[in-house]
Short mmCIF file of C-alpha atoms in Angstrom, two decimals:
data_model
loop_
_atom_site.label_atom_id
_atom_site.label_comp_id
_atom_site.label_asym_id
_atom_site.label_seq_id
_atom_site.Cartn_x
_atom_site.Cartn_y
_atom_site.Cartn_z
CA MET N 1 0.04 -0.03 0.01
CA LEU N 2 1.43 3.36 -1.01
CA GLY N 3 -0.63 5.40 1.42
CA GLY N 4 -2.92 8.37 0.54
CA SER N 5 -6.14 9.67 1.75
CA VAL N 6 -9.16 7.55 2.60
CA TYR N 7 -10.65 8.50 -0.72
CA ILE N 8 -7.63 7.01 -2.51
CA ALA N 9 -8.03 3.86 -0.45
CA LEU N 10 -11.67 3.76 -1.32
CA LEU N 11 -10.84 3.95 -4.99
CA ARG N 12 -8.22 1.13 -4.66
CA PHE N 13 -10.63 -1.06 -2.80
CA ALA N 14 -13.39 -0.51 -5.35
CA ILE N 15 -11.08 -1.24 -8.37
CA SER N 16 -9.52 -4.33 -6.73
CA LEU N 17 -12.95 -5.69 -5.72
CA ALA N 18 -14.40 -5.02 -9.19
CA GLY N 19 -11.55 -6.86 -10.64
CA VAL N 20 -11.98 -9.82 -8.38
CA ILE N 21 -15.75 -9.96 -9.14
CA ILE N 22 -15.20 -9.65 -12.93
CA LEU N 23 -12.61 -12.50 -12.95
CA PHE N 24 -14.59 -14.84 -10.71
CA PHE N 25 -17.75 -14.17 -12.65
CA GLN N 26 -15.86 -15.31 -15.83
CA LEU N 27 -14.88 -18.55 -14.25
CA SER N 28 -18.05 -19.40 -12.29
CA GLU N 29 -21.76 -19.27 -12.71
CA SER N 30 -24.27 -17.88 -10.26
CA ARG N 31 -27.11 -19.92 -8.87
CA PHE N 32 -29.46 -16.93 -9.24
CA ASP N 33 -30.71 -14.97 -12.27
CA LYS N 34 -28.75 -12.10 -13.68
CA LYS N 35 -30.72 -9.37 -11.88
CA LYS N 36 -30.49 -10.88 -8.43
CA THR N 37 -26.83 -11.68 -8.93
CA ILE N 38 -26.02 -8.02 -9.72
CA VAL N 39 -28.06 -6.80 -6.70
CA CYS N 40 -26.20 -9.35 -4.39
CA TYR N 41 -22.83 -8.29 -5.73
CA GLY N 42 -23.72 -4.60 -5.28
CA ILE N 43 -24.85 -4.92 -1.74
CA PHE N 44 -21.78 -7.04 -0.76
CA SER N 45 -19.43 -4.61 -2.54
CA ALA N 46 -20.79 -1.57 -0.82
CA ALA N 47 -20.61 -3.19 2.58
CA ILE N 48 -17.07 -4.51 2.24
CA ILE N 49 -15.66 -1.29 0.83
CA VAL N 50 -17.23 0.69 3.73
CA PHE N 51 -15.72 -1.78 6.15
CA GLY N 52 -12.31 -1.37 4.45
CA CYS N 53 -12.40 2.42 4.64
CA ILE N 54 -13.32 2.44 8.32
CA TRP N 55 -10.60 0.04 9.03
CA TYR N 56 -8.14 2.21 7.06
CA MET N 57 -9.09 5.31 9.05
CA LEU N 58 -8.90 3.56 12.49
CA ASP N 59 -5.69 1.56 12.03
CA TRP N 60 -3.77 2.29 8.70
CA GLU N 61 -0.80 0.02 9.61
CA SER N 62 -2.84 -3.15 10.25
CA CYS N 63 -5.13 -2.38 7.39
CA VAL N 64 -2.08 -2.25 4.98
CA ARG N 65 -0.87 -5.64 6.22
CA ALA N 66 -4.09 -7.60 6.21
CA VAL N 67 -6.87 -5.80 4.32
CA ALA N 68 -6.40 -7.83 1.05
CA PHE N 69 -6.60 -11.13 2.97
CA VAL N 70 -9.61 -10.20 5.14
CA MET N 71 -11.59 -8.66 2.19
CA TYR N 72 -10.93 -11.73 0.08
CA PHE N 73 -11.90 -14.06 2.91
CA CYS N 74 -15.23 -12.23 3.11
CA PHE N 75 -15.63 -12.45 -0.61
CA SER N 76 -14.98 -16.17 -0.41
CA LEU N 77 -17.77 -16.64 2.18
CA PHE N 78 -20.04 -14.58 -0.04
CA THR N 79 -19.36 -16.81 -3.06
CA ILE N 80 -20.37 -19.97 -1.17
CA TYR N 81 -23.84 -18.39 -1.13
CA ILE N 82 -23.95 -17.16 -4.67
CA SER N 83 -22.00 -19.72 -6.74
CA SER N 84 -23.48 -22.81 -8.20
CA ASP N 85 -20.20 -24.84 -8.10
CA PRO N 86 -19.53 -27.72 -5.82
CA ILE N 87 -17.48 -26.77 -2.70
CA PHE N 88 -14.12 -28.22 -3.77
CA LEU N 89 -14.37 -26.80 -7.26
CA LEU N 90 -15.41 -23.44 -5.78
CA ILE N 91 -12.45 -23.35 -3.45
CA TYR N 92 -10.10 -24.08 -6.35
CA LYS N 93 -11.52 -21.20 -8.40
CA LEU N 94 -11.28 -18.85 -5.44
CA ALA N 95 -7.59 -19.75 -5.18
CA LEU N 96 -7.10 -19.10 -8.77
CA VAL N 97 -8.78 -15.83 -8.63
CA PHE N 98 -6.74 -14.94 -5.54
CA TYR N 99 -3.60 -15.62 -7.61
CA LEU N 100 -4.87 -13.27 -10.33
CA LEU N 101 -5.67 -10.72 -7.57
CA ALA N 102 -2.07 -10.95 -6.42
CA VAL N 103 -0.91 -10.35 -10.06
CA PHE N 104 -2.68 -7.07 -10.47
CA LEU N 105 -2.12 -5.89 -6.86
CA ILE N 106 1.62 -6.63 -6.78
CA GLY N 107 1.98 -5.62 -10.46
CA GLY N 108 0.52 -2.24 -9.87
CA LEU N 109 2.58 -1.54 -6.77
CA GLU N 110 5.89 -2.71 -8.23
CA VAL N 111 5.34 -0.65 -11.47
CA ALA N 112 4.43 2.37 -9.42
CA MET N 113 7.44 2.15 -7.15
CA ILE N 114 10.13 1.18 -9.72
CA PHE N 115 9.12 3.43 -12.58
CA PHE N 116 7.00 6.27 -11.04
CA GLY N 117 8.54 6.84 -7.61
CA GLY N 118 5.61 5.37 -5.68
CA ASN N 119 2.93 7.48 -7.32
CA VAL N 120 -0.48 6.36 -6.17
CA TRP N 121 -2.12 7.18 -9.44
CA ALA N 122 0.31 5.09 -11.34
CA ASP N 123 -0.62 2.20 -9.11
CA ILE N 124 -4.33 2.72 -9.70
CA VAL N 125 -3.97 3.00 -13.46
CA MET N 126 -1.71 -0.03 -13.62
CA ARG N 127 -4.19 -2.13 -11.61
CA MET N 128 -6.93 -1.18 -13.98
CA ILE N 129 -4.89 -2.08 -17.02
CA LEU N 130 -3.86 -5.43 -15.65
CA ILE N 131 -7.40 -6.29 -14.66
CA LEU N 132 -8.78 -5.37 -18.18
CA ALA N 133 -5.85 -7.32 -19.84
CA ILE N 134 -6.43 -10.52 -17.68
CA ALA N 135 -10.26 -10.24 -18.20
CA PHE N 136 -9.81 -9.80 -21.95
CA PHE N 137 -7.43 -12.74 -22.25
CA ILE N 138 -9.79 -15.01 -20.31
CA GLU N 139 -12.86 -13.93 -22.28
CA LYS N 140 -11.22 -14.30 -25.72
CA LYS N 141 -8.82 -17.25 -25.23
CA VAL N 142 -9.60 -19.51 -22.33
CA LYS N 143 -13.17 -18.91 -20.94
CA LYS N 144 -14.64 -21.87 -22.77
CA SER N 145 -11.69 -24.09 -21.96
CA ILE N 146 -11.88 -23.03 -18.31
CA ARG N 147 -15.60 -23.86 -18.22
CA ASP N 148 -14.80 -27.30 -19.74
CA PHE N 149 -11.93 -27.68 -17.35
CA SER N 150 -14.30 -27.00 -14.44
CA TYR N 151 -16.51 -29.86 -15.59
CA TYR N 152 -13.61 -32.17 -15.87
CA VAL N 153 -12.24 -31.17 -12.42
CA GLU N 154 -15.66 -31.79 -10.91
CA ASN N 155 -16.02 -35.24 -12.49
CA GLU N 156 -12.40 -36.52 -12.77
CA LEU N 157 -10.24 -34.83 -10.13
CA ASP N 158 -9.99 -36.32 -6.64
CA ASN N 159 -10.35 -34.18 -3.63
CA PHE N 160 -6.76 -34.78 -2.47
CA SER N 161 -5.37 -33.46 -5.83
CA ILE N 162 -7.60 -30.37 -5.52
CA ALA N 163 -6.28 -29.76 -2.03
CA VAL N 164 -2.72 -29.92 -3.26
CA MET N 165 -3.47 -27.43 -6.03
CA ILE N 166 -5.12 -25.04 -3.66
CA ILE N 167 -2.30 -25.26 -1.11
CA SER N 168 0.37 -24.61 -3.81
CA LEU N 169 -1.59 -21.50 -4.94
CA PHE N 170 -1.87 -20.13 -1.52
CA PHE N 171 1.75 -20.75 -0.51
CA GLY N 172 2.94 -18.91 -3.62
CA ILE N 173 0.56 -16.00 -3.02
CA GLY N 174 1.32 -15.81 0.66
CA PHE N 175 5.01 -15.28 -0.20
CA ILE N 176 4.26 -12.62 -2.68
CA LEU N 177 1.92 -10.65 -0.44
CA ASN N 178 4.21 -10.74 2.57
CA PRO N 179 3.99 -7.13 3.85
CA LYS N 180 7.31 -7.38 5.71
CA MET N 181 9.33 -7.73 2.49
CA LYS N 182 9.74 -4.11 1.50
CA ASP N 183 13.06 -4.26 -0.27
CA GLN N 184 12.55 -3.05 -3.87
CA SER N 185 15.87 -4.37 -5.14
CA ILE N 186 16.27 -6.13 -8.47
CA TYR N 187 16.58 -9.44 -6.52
CA ARG N 188 13.17 -8.86 -4.85
CA VAL N 189 11.56 -8.14 -8.28
CA PHE N 190 13.14 -11.31 -9.64
CA GLN N 191 11.84 -13.30 -6.68
CA ILE N 192 8.33 -12.01 -7.31
CA ALA N 193 8.43 -12.66 -11.07
CA THR N 194 9.83 -16.13 -10.50
CA ASN N 195 7.18 -16.89 -7.90
CA PHE N 196 4.40 -15.70 -10.17
CA PHE N 197 5.85 -17.76 -13.10
CA LEU N 198 6.25 -20.97 -11.14
CA THR N 199 2.80 -20.76 -9.48
CA GLY N 200 1.12 -19.89 -12.82
CA ALA N 201 3.15 -22.62 -14.70
CA LEU N 202 1.95 -25.16 -12.14
CA GLN N 203 -1.64 -24.20 -12.62
CA LEU N 204 -1.20 -24.25 -16.39
CA LEU N 205 0.29 -27.73 -16.28
CA ILE N 206 -2.64 -28.95 -14.05
CA PHE N 207 -5.10 -27.23 -16.36
CA ARG N 208 -3.60 -28.96 -19.41
CA LEU N 209 -3.41 -32.27 -17.58
CA TYR N 210 -7.07 -32.51 -16.57
CA LEU N 211 -8.25 -30.97 -19.83
CA HIS N 212 -6.45 -33.85 -21.50
CA ILE N 213 -7.90 -36.37 -19.05
CA GLY N 214 -11.41 -34.97 -19.71
CA LYS N 215 -10.98 -35.03 -23.43
CA GLU N 216 -9.68 -38.68 -23.27
CA LYS N 217 -12.76 -39.61 -21.29
CA GLU N 218 -14.94 -38.07 -23.91
CA TYR N 219 -13.17 -40.04 -26.57
CA GLN N 220 -13.79 -43.19 -24.56
CA GLU N 221 -17.45 -42.41 -24.30
CA GLU N 222 -17.69 -41.78 -28.03
CA ASN N 223 -15.98 -45.14 -28.61
CA GLN N 224 -18.53 -46.81 -26.31
CA LEU N 225 -21.34 -45.21 -28.30
CA MET N 226 -19.80 -46.52 -31.54
CA GLN N 227 -19.61 -49.98 -30.00
CA MET N 228 -23.28 -49.72 -29.00
CA ASN N 229 -24.23 -48.73 -32.59
CA HIS N 230 -22.24 -51.66 -33.91
CA ARG N 231 -24.23 -53.97 -31.56
CA LEU N 232 -27.61 -52.47 -32.71
CA LEU N 233 -26.55 -52.96 -36.28
CA GLU N 234 -25.72 -56.64 -35.48
CA ARG N 235 -29.25 -57.06 -34.06
CA ASN N 236 -30.80 -55.36 -37.09
CA ILE N 237 -28.83 -57.65 -39.38
CA GLU N 238 -30.06 -60.69 -37.45
CA LEU N 239 -33.58 -59.48 -37.86
CA LEU N 240 -33.08 -59.05 -41.58
CA GLU N 241 -31.50 -62.52 -41.85
CA GLU N 242 -34.42 -64.04 -40.03
CA SER N 243 -36.91 -62.21 -42.28
CA VAL N 244 -35.14 -63.52 -45.36
CA GLU N 245 -35.07 -67.10 -43.98
CA SER N 246 -38.71 -66.83 -43.01
CA GLY N 247 -39.60 -65.71 -46.52
CA ARG N 248 -37.73 -68.65 -48.05
CA ARG N 249 -39.49 -71.12 -45.71
CA ILE N 250 -42.86 -69.63 -46.51
CA ARG N 251 -42.35 -69.89 -50.26
CA HIS N 252 -41.21 -73.56 -49.92
CA ASP N 253 -44.19 -74.38 -47.71
CA ALA N 254 -46.48 -72.61 -50.05
CA ARG N 255 -45.43 -74.78 -53.01
CA HIS N 256 -45.94 -77.92 -50.91
CA HIS N 257 -49.35 -76.93 -49.73
CA ASN N 258 -50.48 -75.79 -53.14
CA ALA N 259 -49.53 -79.25 -54.56
CA VAL N 260 -51.46 -80.97 -51.84
CA ILE N 261 -54.51 -78.75 -52.34
CA ALA N 262 -54.41 -79.36 -56.14
CA GLU N 263 -54.20 -83.14 -55.56
CA TYR N 264 -57.26 -83.13 -53.32
CA ALA N 265 -59.12 -80.91 -55.76
CA SER N 266 -58.31 -83.07 -58.82
CA ARG N 267 -59.66 -86.18 -56.98
CA GLY N 268 -62.81 -84.33 -55.78
CA GLN N 269 -62.04 -85.06 -52.12
CA ASN N 270 -63.71 -81.98 -50.72
CA GLU N 271 -64.10 -83.26 -47.12
CA GLU N 272 -60.41 -84.20 -46.94
CA LEU N 273 -59.39 -80.81 -48.48
CA LEU N 274 -61.43 -78.88 -45.90
CA GLN N 275 -59.90 -80.96 -43.02
CA TYR N 276 -56.39 -80.26 -44.45
CA LEU N 277 -57.07 -76.55 -44.68
CA ARG N 278 -58.24 -76.44 -41.05
CA GLN N 279 -55.14 -78.26 -39.93
CA TYR N 280 -52.93 -75.88 -41.98
CA GLU N 281 -54.71 -72.83 -40.37
CA LYS N 282 -54.11 -74.21 -36.92
CA GLU N 283 -50.40 -74.73 -37.64
CA ILE N 284 -50.10 -71.18 -38.86
CA GLU N 285 -51.69 -69.75 -35.72
CA GLU N 286 -49.41 -71.83 -33.45
CA THR N 287 -46.19 -70.77 -35.31
CA VAL N 288 -46.99 -67.10 -35.55
CA ALA N 289 -44.94 -65.18 -32.87
CA ASP N 290 -46.87 -62.97 -30.52
CA ASP N 291 -46.35 -59.32 -30.84
CA ILE N 292 -44.74 -57.84 -27.80
CA CYS N 293 -46.08 -54.35 -28.32
CA ALA N 294 -47.65 -52.14 -31.00
CA ASN N 295 -44.48 -50.06 -31.44
CA THR N 296 -42.68 -51.70 -34.37
CA ALA N 297 -39.24 -50.58 -33.46
CA VAL N 298 -39.44 -51.55 -29.78
CA ASN N 299 -41.18 -54.94 -30.77
CA ASN N 300 -38.40 -55.77 -33.18
CA ILE N 301 -35.47 -55.02 -30.83
CA LEU N 302 -37.02 -56.77 -27.88
CA SER N 303 -37.91 -59.77 -30.11
CA ALA N 304 -34.24 -60.00 -31.24
CA TYR N 305 -32.77 -59.84 -27.69
CA THR N 306 -35.39 -62.19 -26.30
CA ARG N 307 -34.35 -64.83 -28.85
CA LYS N 308 -30.72 -64.20 -27.97
CA ALA N 309 -31.45 -64.60 -24.22
CA GLN N 310 -33.50 -67.79 -24.81
CA LYS N 311 -30.57 -69.29 -26.76
CA GLU N 312 -28.46 -68.72 -23.68
CA GLN N 313 -31.22 -70.60 -21.57
CA ILE N 314 -32.26 -67.44 -19.76
CA ASP N 315 -35.85 -67.12 -18.62
CA VAL N 316 -37.37 -63.94 -19.97
CA THR N 317 -40.44 -62.22 -18.71
CA LEU N 318 -41.74 -59.18 -20.64
CA ASP N 319 -44.41 -56.79 -19.41
CA VAL N 320 -44.65 -54.21 -22.12
CA GLU N 321 -47.54 -51.72 -22.70
CA LEU N 322 -46.60 -49.27 -25.40
CA GLY N 323 -48.66 -47.87 -28.19
CA ARG N 324 -47.58 -46.86 -31.72
CA ASN N 325 -47.78 -43.04 -31.25
CA LEU N 326 -44.95 -41.92 -28.97
CA THR N 327 -43.00 -38.71 -29.56
CA ILE N 328 -39.89 -40.05 -27.95
CA PRO N 329 -37.78 -40.92 -31.09
CA ASN N 330 -37.43 -44.59 -31.84
CA ILE N 331 -33.66 -44.37 -31.86
CA ASP N 332 -33.69 -43.14 -28.26
CA LEU N 333 -36.11 -45.91 -27.06
CA VAL N 334 -34.07 -48.50 -28.86
CA THR N 335 -30.81 -47.10 -27.41
CA ILE N 336 -32.11 -47.48 -23.82
CA LEU N 337 -33.83 -50.83 -24.27
CA ALA N 338 -31.07 -52.44 -26.33
CA ASN N 339 -28.41 -51.46 -23.85
CA ALA N 340 -30.45 -52.46 -20.80
CA TYR N 341 -31.30 -55.79 -22.38
CA GLU N 342 -27.72 -56.39 -23.60
CA ASN N 343 -26.27 -55.64 -20.13
CA ALA N 344 -28.90 -57.94 -18.55
CA ILE N 345 -27.88 -60.85 -20.81
CA TYR N 346 -24.17 -60.09 -20.14
CA GLY N 347 -24.89 -60.22 -16.40
CA CYS N 348 -26.60 -63.55 -16.59
CA MET N 349 -23.82 -65.03 -18.79
CA GLU N 350 -21.25 -63.93 -16.18
CA VAL N 351 -23.20 -65.76 -13.47
CA LYS N 352 -23.23 -68.94 -15.70
CA LYS N 353 -19.40 -68.66 -16.17
CA GLN N 354 -19.06 -68.87 -12.36
CA SER N 355 -20.84 -72.24 -12.39
CA ASP N 356 -23.53 -70.61 -10.21
CA VAL N 357 -26.47 -72.90 -9.55
CA ARG N 358 -28.91 -70.02 -9.53
CA LYS N 359 -31.48 -69.87 -12.27
CA CYS N 360 -30.85 -66.91 -14.57
CA PHE N 361 -33.70 -64.66 -15.56
CA ILE N 362 -34.51 -61.26 -17.03
CA HIS N 363 -37.62 -59.34 -16.23
CA LEU N 364 -38.28 -56.25 -18.38
CA MET N 365 -41.14 -53.87 -17.75
CA LEU N 366 -41.95 -50.98 -20.09
CA LYS N 367 -45.15 -48.90 -19.54
CA ARG N 368 -46.51 -45.47 -20.20
CA LYS N 369 -48.21 -43.62 -17.30
CA LYS N 370 -49.73 -40.35 -18.44
CA ASN N 371 -46.75 -38.20 -19.52
CA LYS N 372 -44.12 -40.56 -18.06
CA LEU N 373 -42.32 -43.54 -19.55
CA VAL N 374 -41.37 -46.16 -16.91
CA ILE N 375 -38.72 -48.73 -17.62
CA CYS N 376 -37.64 -51.39 -15.14
CA CYS N 377 -35.19 -54.20 -15.91
CA SER N 378 -34.11 -56.89 -13.39
CA ASN N 379 -31.79 -59.78 -14.00
CA THR N 380 -29.54 -62.24 -12.24
CA CYS N 381 -25.98 -60.87 -11.74
CA LYS N 382 -22.92 -61.64 -9.63
CA VAL N 383 -23.39 -61.00 -5.94
CA GLU N 384 -20.12 -59.12 -5.82
CA ALA N 385 -21.01 -56.81 -8.68
CA GLU N 386 -20.28 -53.26 -7.53
CA ILE N 387 -22.20 -49.99 -8.00
CA LYS N 388 -19.78 -47.01 -7.85
CA ASP N 389 -21.01 -43.40 -7.72
CA GLY N 390 -24.57 -44.70 -8.55
CA ARG N 391 -23.44 -46.54 -11.65
CA PRO N 392 -22.25 -50.15 -12.28
CA ASN N 393 -18.63 -50.64 -13.11
CA PRO N 394 -18.06 -51.11 -16.83
CA GLU N 395 -16.62 -54.57 -16.16
CA GLU N 396 -19.91 -55.70 -14.72
CA THR N 397 -21.88 -54.61 -17.91
CA GLY N 398 -19.54 -55.56 -20.70
CA GLY N 399 -17.97 -52.17 -20.83
CA ILE N 400 -20.64 -50.14 -22.64
CA GLY N 401 -24.34 -49.35 -22.44
CA VAL N 402 -24.79 -47.46 -19.15
CA LEU N 403 -23.40 -44.18 -20.46
CA SER N 404 -25.72 -44.41 -23.51
CA ILE N 405 -28.67 -44.98 -21.23
CA ILE N 406 -27.80 -42.04 -18.99
CA LYS N 407 -27.23 -39.63 -21.88
CA THR N 408 -30.45 -40.54 -23.58
CA ALA N 409 -32.40 -40.30 -20.30
CA ASP N 410 -30.94 -36.91 -19.58
CA LYS N 411 -32.41 -35.64 -22.90
CA PHE N 412 -35.88 -36.20 -21.50
CA ASP N 413 -35.14 -35.09 -17.84
CA GLY N 414 -35.05 -38.78 -16.82
CA GLU N 415 -34.43 -40.07 -13.29
CA TYR N 416 -32.71 -43.36 -12.98
CA ASP N 417 -30.94 -45.64 -10.57
CA PHE N 418 -28.91 -48.90 -10.54
CA LYS N 419 -28.87 -51.38 -7.74
CA ASN N 420 -27.43 -54.78 -6.89
CA ASP N 421 -29.86 -56.43 -4.48
CA LYS N 422 -27.97 -59.48 -3.37
CA GLY N 423 -27.33 -60.85 -6.82
CA VAL N 424 -30.26 -59.30 -8.59
CA PHE N 425 -29.31 -56.21 -10.70
CA LEU N 426 -32.03 -53.64 -10.93
CA PHE N 427 -32.26 -50.80 -13.39
CA ARG N 428 -35.11 -48.22 -13.04
CA LEU N 429 -35.85 -45.26 -15.23
CA ILE N 430 -38.62 -42.69 -15.33
CA MET N 431 -38.46 -39.98 -18.02
CA ASN N 432 -40.80 -37.39 -19.42
CA ILE N 433 -42.70 -37.84 -22.72
CA PRO N 434 -42.83 -34.72 -24.78
CA SER N 435 -46.07 -32.89 -24.27
CA SER N 436 -46.94 -32.93 -27.99
CA SER N 437 -47.72 -36.69 -27.66
CA LEU N 438 -50.44 -36.06 -25.08
#
């Protein structure tokens, strides 16, 4: 602090606080609408600036030493109320903004002392320039990446790593803002520059690392979706092959039956012909497969997977009530059902590999209730199959499927859960049906 009247202190406090709010607002999103957010920031800013000015007038020396830390601590408590970020991610963003605060605070002071003989206006102008430069750089170059980074940190980074990142930031900043180090030698400037560089480089490396981890996770998810599409194509090819084979069989049988009918007709054996036709009709009724539901896409995919499950000697029970007209796209329905059914079959087969004496089963329920679609699938699974963070481990489901189900369910504001109930895997999903279908 270069001193000056309380009005100069007020201006410094206002500029520094405005800089902190701008930078934090670029990195984080408020839980409130824009109008309420502005009002909250305004009330907080007015209160903290008045507090700082009163402190400055009552005890200038202690204010110079600790005002930056105290005001930022109050700002941190305020952001817990206004920010929508989880607590660990919020703390990291606060530490990062504190680092940027140190950059424009120390940058302004050092420039004013070294080049302008400690002129207070040089300090103020330099602070404003640095704040605008940092805000411009974030807005134009890294804002979107930082938002993505926040998502990756929230989902990929463990709490211990976040704690290490935060501690490294605060240690570096604490050294820079040490009020007892008043020597303005070239060595002191070199220390400050080196500390800024090392602390910033550490955060840049961490930023790049977890950005890369997050991107890699996205690539893995895309690969899983491609595998899921491959499996769906395989089921569709199976349906097509079965249709072709069924067509050939029908043509062969038709030639045989036509020959028999012609023979009866040529001999005038009308009673025998009528009896033969009644037997033929009965055979057709017995061999025609029952429709699972009226929705063609759902009916076909469930039929294909049911045949696959029965080939593996898995008992299947279907309770499906679904009409033709449903505004949920067929591709989304098929994605959920195919993956749920595929994972259920995989779970049963894993139990069979263990030479488990339990009887393997799959029970799939699909019903519409007003504007909701309810899906419930239960199947035999390994007793030790784990559910982590509310989701089954990929090893327990064949590696794909769950992510596709979740992504599709989220499109329709779906609520889902996965559970292993002592060797019975349970998947439940309720999602909205678009209103245009009502």
